[in-house]
PDB file of C-alpha atoms in Angstrom:
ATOM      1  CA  UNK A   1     -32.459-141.737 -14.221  1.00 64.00           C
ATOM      2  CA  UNK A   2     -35.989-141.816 -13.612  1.00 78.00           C
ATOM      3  CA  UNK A   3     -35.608-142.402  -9.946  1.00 94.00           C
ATOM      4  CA  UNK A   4     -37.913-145.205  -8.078  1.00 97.00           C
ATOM      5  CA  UNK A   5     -40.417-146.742 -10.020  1.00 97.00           C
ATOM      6  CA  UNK A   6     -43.160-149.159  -9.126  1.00 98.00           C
ATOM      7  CA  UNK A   7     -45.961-150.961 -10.833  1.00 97.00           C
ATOM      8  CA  UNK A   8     -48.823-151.049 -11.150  1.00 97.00           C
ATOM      9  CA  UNK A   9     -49.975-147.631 -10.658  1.00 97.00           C
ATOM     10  CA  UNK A  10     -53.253-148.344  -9.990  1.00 96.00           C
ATOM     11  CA  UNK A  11     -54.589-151.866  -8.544  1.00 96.00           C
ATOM     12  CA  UNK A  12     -58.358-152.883  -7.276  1.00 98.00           C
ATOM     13  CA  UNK A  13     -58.601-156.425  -5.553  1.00 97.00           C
ATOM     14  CA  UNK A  14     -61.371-158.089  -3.642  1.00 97.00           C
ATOM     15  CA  UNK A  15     -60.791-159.526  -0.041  1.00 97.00           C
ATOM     16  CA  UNK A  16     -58.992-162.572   0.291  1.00 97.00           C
ATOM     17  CA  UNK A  17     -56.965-162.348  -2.705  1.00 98.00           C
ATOM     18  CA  UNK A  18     -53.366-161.651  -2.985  1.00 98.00           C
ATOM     19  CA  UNK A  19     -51.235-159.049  -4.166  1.00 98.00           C
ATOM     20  CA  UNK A  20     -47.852-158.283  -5.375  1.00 98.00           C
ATOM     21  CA  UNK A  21     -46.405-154.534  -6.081  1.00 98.00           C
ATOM     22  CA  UNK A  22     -43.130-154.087  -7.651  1.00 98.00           C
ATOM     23  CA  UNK A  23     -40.354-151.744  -7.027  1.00 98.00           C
ATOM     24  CA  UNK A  24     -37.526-150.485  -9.302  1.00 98.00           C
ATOM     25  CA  UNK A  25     -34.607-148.544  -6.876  1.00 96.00           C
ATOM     26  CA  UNK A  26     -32.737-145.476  -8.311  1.00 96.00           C
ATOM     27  CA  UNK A  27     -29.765-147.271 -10.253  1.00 94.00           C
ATOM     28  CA  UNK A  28     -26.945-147.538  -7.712  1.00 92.00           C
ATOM     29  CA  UNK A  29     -29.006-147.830  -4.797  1.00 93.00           C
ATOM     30  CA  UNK A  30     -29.027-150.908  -2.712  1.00 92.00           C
ATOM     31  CA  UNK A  31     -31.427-150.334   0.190  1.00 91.00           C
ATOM     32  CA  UNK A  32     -35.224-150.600  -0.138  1.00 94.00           C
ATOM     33  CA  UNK A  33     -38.301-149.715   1.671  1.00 93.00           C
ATOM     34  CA  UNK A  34     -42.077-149.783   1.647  1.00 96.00           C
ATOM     35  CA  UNK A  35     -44.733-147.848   3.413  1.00 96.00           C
ATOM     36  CA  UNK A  36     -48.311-147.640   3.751  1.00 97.00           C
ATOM     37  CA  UNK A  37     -49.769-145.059   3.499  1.00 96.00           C
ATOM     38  CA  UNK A  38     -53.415-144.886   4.095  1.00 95.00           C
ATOM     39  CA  UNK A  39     -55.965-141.784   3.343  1.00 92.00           C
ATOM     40  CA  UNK A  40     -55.343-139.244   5.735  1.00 89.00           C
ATOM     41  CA  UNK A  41     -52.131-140.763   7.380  1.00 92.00           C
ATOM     42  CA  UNK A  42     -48.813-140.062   6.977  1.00 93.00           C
ATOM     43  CA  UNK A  43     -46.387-143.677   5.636  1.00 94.00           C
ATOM     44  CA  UNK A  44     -46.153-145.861   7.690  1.00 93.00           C
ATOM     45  CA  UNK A  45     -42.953-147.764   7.510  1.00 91.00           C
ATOM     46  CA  UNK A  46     -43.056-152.038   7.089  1.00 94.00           C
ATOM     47  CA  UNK A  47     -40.264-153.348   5.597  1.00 91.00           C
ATOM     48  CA  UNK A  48     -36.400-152.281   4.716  1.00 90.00           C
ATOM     49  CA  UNK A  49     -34.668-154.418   2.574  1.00 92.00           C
ATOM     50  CA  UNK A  50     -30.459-154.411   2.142  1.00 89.00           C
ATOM     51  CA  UNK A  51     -28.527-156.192   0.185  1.00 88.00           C
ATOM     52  CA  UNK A  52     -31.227-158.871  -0.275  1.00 90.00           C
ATOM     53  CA  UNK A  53     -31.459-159.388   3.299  1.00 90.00           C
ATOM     54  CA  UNK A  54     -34.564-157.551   5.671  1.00 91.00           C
ATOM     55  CA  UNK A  55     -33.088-155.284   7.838  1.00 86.00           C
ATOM     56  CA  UNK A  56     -36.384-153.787   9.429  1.00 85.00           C
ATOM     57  CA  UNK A  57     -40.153-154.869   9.914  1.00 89.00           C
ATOM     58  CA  UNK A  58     -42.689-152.223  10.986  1.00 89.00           C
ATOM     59  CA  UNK A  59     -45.735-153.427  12.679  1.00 90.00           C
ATOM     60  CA  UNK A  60     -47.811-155.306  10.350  1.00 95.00           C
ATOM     61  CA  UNK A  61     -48.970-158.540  10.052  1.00 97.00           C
ATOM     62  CA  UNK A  62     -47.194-161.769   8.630  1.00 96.00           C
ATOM     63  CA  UNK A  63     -50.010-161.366   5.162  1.00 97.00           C
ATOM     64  CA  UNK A  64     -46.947-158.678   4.450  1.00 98.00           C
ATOM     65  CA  UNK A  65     -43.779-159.999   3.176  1.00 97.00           C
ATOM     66  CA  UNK A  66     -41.356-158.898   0.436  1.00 97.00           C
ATOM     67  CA  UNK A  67     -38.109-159.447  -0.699  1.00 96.00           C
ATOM     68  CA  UNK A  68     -35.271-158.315  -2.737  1.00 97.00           C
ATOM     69  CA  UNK A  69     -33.544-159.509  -5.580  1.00 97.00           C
ATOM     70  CA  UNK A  70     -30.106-159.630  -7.170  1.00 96.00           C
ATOM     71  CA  UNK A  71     -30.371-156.575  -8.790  1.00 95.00           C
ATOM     72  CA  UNK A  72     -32.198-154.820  -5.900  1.00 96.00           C
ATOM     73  CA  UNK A  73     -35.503-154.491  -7.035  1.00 97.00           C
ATOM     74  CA  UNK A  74     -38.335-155.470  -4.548  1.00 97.00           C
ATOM     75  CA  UNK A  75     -41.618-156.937  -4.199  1.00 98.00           C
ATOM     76  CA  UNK A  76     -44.097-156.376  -1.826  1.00 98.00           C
ATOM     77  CA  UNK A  77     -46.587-159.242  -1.321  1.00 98.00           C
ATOM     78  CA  UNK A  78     -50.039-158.936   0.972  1.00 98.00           C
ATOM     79  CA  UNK A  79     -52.022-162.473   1.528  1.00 97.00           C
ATOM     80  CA  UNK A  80     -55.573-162.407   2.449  1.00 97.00           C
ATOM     81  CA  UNK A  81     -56.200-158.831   1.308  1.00 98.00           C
ATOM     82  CA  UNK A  82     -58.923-156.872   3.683  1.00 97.00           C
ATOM     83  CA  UNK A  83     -60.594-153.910   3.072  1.00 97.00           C
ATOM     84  CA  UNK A  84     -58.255-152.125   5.342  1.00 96.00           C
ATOM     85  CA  UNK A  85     -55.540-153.131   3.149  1.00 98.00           C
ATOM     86  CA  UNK A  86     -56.603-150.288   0.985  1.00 98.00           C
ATOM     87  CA  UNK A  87     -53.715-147.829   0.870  1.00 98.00           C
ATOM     88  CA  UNK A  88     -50.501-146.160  -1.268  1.00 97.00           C
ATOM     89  CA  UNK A  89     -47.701-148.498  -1.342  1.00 98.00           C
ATOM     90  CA  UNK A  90     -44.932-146.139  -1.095  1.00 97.00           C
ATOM     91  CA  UNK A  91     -40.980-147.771  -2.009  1.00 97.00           C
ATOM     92  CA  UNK A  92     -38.258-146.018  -0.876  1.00 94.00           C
ATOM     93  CA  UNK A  93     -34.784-146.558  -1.854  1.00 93.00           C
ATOM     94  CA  UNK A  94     -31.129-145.197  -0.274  1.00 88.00           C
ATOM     95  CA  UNK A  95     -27.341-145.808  -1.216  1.00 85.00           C
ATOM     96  CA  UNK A  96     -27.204-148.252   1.632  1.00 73.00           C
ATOM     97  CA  UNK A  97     -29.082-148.948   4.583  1.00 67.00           C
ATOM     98  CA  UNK A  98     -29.104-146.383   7.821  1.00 65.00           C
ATOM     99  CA  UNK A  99     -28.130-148.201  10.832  1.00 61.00           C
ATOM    100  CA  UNK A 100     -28.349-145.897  14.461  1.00 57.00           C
ATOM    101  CA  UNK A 101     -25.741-143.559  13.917  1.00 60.00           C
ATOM    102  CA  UNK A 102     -25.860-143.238   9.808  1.00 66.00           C
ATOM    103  CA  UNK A 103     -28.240-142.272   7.532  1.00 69.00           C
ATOM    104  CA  UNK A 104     -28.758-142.319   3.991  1.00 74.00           C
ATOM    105  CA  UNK A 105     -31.721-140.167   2.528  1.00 83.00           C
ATOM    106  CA  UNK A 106     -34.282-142.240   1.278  1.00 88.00           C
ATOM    107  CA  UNK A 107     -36.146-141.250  -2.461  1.00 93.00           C
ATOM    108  CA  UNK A 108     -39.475-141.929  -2.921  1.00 95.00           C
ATOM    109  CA  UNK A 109     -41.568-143.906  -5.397  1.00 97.00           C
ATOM    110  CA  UNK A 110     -44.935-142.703  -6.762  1.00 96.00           C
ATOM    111  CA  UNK A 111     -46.295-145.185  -5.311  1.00 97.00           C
ATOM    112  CA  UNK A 112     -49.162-147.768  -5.985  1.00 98.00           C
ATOM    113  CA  UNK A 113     -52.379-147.361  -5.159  1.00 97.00           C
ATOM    114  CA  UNK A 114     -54.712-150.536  -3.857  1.00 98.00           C
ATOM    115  CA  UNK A 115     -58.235-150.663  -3.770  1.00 98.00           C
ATOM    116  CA  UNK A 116     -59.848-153.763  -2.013  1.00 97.00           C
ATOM    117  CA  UNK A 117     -63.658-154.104  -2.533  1.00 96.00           C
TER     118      UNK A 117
ATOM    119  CA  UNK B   1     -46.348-144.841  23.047  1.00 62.00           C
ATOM    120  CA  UNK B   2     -44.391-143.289  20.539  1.00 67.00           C
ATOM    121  CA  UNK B   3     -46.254-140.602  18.732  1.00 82.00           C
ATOM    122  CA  UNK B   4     -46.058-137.628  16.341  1.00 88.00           C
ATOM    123  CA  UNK B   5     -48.759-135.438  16.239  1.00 92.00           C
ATOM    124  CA  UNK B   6     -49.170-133.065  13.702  1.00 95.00           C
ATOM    125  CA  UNK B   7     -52.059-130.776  15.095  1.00 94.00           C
ATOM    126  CA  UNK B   8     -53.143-128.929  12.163  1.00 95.00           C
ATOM    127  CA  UNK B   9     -54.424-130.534   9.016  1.00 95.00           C
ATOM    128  CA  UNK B  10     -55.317-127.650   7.388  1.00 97.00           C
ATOM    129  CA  UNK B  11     -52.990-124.474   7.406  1.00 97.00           C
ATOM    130  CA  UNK B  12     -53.842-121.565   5.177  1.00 97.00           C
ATOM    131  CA  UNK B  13     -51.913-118.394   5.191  1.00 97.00           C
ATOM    132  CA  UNK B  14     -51.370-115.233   2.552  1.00 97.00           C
ATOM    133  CA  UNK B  15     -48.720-114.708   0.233  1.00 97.00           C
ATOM    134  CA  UNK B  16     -45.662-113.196   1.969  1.00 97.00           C
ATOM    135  CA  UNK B  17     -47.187-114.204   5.505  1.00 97.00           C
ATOM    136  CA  UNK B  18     -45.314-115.880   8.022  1.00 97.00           C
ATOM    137  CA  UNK B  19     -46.066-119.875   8.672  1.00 97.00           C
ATOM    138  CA  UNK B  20     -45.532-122.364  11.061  1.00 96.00           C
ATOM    139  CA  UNK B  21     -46.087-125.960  10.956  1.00 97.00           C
ATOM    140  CA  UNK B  22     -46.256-127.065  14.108  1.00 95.00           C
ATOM    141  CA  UNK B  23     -45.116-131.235  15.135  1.00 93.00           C
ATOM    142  CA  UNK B  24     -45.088-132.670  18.250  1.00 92.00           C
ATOM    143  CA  UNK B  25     -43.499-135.919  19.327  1.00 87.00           C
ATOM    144  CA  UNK B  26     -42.955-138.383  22.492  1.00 84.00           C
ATOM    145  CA  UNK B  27     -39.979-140.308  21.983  1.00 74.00           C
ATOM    146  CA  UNK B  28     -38.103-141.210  24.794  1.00 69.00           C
ATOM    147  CA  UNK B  29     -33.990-140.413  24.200  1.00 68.00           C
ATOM    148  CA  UNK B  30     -33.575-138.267  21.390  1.00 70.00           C
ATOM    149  CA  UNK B  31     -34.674-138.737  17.915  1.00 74.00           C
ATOM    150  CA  UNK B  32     -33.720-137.216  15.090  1.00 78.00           C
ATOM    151  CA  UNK B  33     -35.859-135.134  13.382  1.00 84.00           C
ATOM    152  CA  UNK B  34     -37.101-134.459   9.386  1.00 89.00           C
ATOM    153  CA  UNK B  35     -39.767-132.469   7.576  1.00 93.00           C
ATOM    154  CA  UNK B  36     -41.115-134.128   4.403  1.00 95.00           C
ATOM    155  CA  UNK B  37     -42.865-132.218   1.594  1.00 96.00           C
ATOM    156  CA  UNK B  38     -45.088-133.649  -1.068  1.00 95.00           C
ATOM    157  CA  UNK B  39     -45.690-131.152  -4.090  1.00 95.00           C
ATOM    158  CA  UNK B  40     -49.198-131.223  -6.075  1.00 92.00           C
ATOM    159  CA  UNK B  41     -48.693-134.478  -8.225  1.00 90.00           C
ATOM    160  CA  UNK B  42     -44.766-135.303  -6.886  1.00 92.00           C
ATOM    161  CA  UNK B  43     -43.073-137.489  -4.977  1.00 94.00           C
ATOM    162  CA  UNK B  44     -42.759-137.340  -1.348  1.00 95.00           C
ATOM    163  CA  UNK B  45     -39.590-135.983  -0.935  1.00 94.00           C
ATOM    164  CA  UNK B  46     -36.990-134.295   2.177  1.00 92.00           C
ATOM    165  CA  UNK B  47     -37.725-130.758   2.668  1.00 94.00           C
ATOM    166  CA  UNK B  48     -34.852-130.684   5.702  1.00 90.00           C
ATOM    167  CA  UNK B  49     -32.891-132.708   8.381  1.00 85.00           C
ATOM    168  CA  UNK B  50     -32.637-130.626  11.769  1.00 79.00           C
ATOM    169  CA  UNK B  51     -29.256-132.250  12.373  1.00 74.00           C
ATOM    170  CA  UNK B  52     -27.816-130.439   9.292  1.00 75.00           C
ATOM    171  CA  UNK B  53     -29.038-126.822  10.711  1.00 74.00           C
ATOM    172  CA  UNK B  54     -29.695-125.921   7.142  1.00 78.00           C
ATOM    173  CA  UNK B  55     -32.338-123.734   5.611  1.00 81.00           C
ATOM    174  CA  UNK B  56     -34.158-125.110   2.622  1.00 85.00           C
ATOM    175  CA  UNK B  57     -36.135-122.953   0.576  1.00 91.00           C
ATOM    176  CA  UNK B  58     -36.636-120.933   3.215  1.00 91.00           C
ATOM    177  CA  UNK B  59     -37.759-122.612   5.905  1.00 93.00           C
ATOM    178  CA  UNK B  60     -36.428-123.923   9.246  1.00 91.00           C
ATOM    179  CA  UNK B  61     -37.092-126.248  11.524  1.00 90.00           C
ATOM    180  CA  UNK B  62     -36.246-125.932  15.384  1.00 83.00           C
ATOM    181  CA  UNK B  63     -36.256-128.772  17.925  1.00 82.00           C
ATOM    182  CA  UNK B  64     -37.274-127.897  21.268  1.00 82.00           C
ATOM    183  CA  UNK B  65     -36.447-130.753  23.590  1.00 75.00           C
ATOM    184  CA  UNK B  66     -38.184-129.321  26.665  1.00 80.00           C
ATOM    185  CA  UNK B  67     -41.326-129.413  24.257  1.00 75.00           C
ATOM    186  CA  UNK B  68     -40.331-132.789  22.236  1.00 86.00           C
ATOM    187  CA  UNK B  69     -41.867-130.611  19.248  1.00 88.00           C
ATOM    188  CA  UNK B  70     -40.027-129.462  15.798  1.00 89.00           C
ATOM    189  CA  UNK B  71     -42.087-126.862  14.251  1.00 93.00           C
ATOM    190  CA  UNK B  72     -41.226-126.293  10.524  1.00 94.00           C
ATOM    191  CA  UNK B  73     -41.060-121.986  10.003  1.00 94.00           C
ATOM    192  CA  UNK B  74     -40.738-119.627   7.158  1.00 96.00           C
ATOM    193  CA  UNK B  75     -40.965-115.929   7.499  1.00 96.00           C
ATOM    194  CA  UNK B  76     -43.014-114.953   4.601  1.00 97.00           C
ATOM    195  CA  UNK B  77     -44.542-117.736   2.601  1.00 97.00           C
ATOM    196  CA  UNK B  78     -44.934-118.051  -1.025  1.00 97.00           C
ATOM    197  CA  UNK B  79     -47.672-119.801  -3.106  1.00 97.00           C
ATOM    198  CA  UNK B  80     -44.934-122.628  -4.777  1.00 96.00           C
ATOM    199  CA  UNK B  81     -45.154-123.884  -0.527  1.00 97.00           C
ATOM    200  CA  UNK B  82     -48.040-124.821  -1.006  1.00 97.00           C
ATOM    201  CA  UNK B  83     -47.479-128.560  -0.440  1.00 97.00           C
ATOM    202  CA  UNK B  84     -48.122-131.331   2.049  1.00 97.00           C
ATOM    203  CA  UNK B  85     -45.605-131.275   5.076  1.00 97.00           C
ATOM    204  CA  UNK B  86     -44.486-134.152   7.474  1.00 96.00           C
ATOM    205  CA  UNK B  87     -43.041-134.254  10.155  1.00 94.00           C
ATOM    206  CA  UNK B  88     -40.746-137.768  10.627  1.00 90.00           C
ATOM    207  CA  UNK B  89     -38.868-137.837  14.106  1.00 81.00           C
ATOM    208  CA  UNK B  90     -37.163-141.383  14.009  1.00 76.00           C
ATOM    209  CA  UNK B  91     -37.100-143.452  17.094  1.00 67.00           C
ATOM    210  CA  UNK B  92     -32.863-143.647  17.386  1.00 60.00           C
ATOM    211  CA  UNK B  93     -32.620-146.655  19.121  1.00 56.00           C
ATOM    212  CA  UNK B  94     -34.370-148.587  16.095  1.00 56.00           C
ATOM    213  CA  UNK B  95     -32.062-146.458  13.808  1.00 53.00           C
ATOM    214  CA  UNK B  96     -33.334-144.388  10.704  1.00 54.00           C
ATOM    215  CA  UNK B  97     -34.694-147.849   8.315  1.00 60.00           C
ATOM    216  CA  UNK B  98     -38.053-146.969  10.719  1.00 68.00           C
ATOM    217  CA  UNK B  99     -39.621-143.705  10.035  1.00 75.00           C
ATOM    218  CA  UNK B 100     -42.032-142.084  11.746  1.00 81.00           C
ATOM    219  CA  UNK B 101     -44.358-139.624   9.532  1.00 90.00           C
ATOM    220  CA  UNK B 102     -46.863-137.450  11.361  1.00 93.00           C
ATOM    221  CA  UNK B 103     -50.674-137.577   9.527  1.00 94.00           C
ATOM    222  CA  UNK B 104     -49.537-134.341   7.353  1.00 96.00           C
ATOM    223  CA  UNK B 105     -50.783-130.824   7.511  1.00 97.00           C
ATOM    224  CA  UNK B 106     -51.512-129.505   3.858  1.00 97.00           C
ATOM    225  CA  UNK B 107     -50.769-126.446   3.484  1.00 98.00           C
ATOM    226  CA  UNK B 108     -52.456-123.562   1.265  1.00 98.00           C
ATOM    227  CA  UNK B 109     -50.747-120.356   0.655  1.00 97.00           C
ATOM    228  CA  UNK B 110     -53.032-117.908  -0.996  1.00 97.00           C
ATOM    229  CA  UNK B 111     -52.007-115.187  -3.381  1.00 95.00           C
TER     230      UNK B 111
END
């Protein structure tokens, strides 16, 4: 298995244009999540994604949304890009989703990184 | 506010050395706690879950409630630790789906 894979690798968009990254789980795994993570930072969680359903939203604005198909991938879409929309896109994805008193140890995409002039 | 603070974004210590990576939270109740690694050119991955009490490669990470802080150790460092470290407490009344990762100290062992 290759693990988590997302695409593209490498994007640069100008501001005000949209954006959609693409996310592969480990096969098996039915839980997804993205981060941000911007230069400098450490991720910062803003969605989880179970069984095509959203199970958690992080604090970012409604020009983030994803979802989750039938076969668990996941796409991550940003509206209206601005510059500080600039990041890694990291994906996540666990056996099932951790609720408070279970966890299930996330693996980690390479990520994809967004440039927005 | 919840925060983690990871003082140090630079650490740099000698082969065989002992390090410390020091993380500092405010959380009210008790979260749980992880260290993250990122190897040169690999994935972000988990170096250790305090709940487990294990050691991983090495290293060990104790929670200090009185201090809200979880400072990753290892008693003599090698040059393959040379990695990025976070520290992720998670907030347990929103559950582990919302992770908390410190800024990241990179850390240089030198031979």
């Amino acid at each position: 298995d290759a693990g988590v894979t997302q695409s593209p690798t490498h994007l640069i968009k100008t501001r005000g244009q949209h954006v959609t990254l693409r996310c592969s789980p480990i096969s098996g795994h039915k839980s997804v999540s993205w981060y941000q993570q911007v230069l400098g930072q450490g991720p910062q969680f803003i969605f989880q994604y179970y069984e095509k359903e959203e199970r958690g939203r992080g604090n970012f604005p409604d020009r983030f949304s994803a979802r989750q198909f039938p076969n668990y991938s996941s796409e991550l879409n940003v509206n209206a890009l601005l510059l500080g929309d600039s990041a890694l896109y990291l994906c996540a994805s666990s056996i099932r989703t951790s609720g408070r008193n279970s966890y299930n140890e996330q693996f980690f995409g390479p990520g994809t990184r967004l440039t927005v002039l | 506010a919840q925060r983690v603070t990871q003082p140090e974004k630079l650490l740099s210590v000698f082969k065989g050395a002992p390090v410390e990576l020091k993380c500092n939270y405010s959380y009210s109740g008790s979260p749980e706690l992880f260290w993250y690694v990122q190897y040169s050119r690999q994935r972000l991955q988990l170096l250790l879950r305090h709940i487990s009490r294990e050691s991983i490669k090495g290293f060990t990470a104790d929670l200090n409630k009185g201090e809200t802080s979880f400072h990753l150790k290892k008693p003599f460092a090698q040059e393959e630790d040379s990695a990025m470290y976070y520290c992720a407490p998670t907030p347990p009344l929103l559950g582990y789906n919302d992770m908390r990762f410190g800024a990241g100290t990179r850390l240089t062992v030198k031979p």
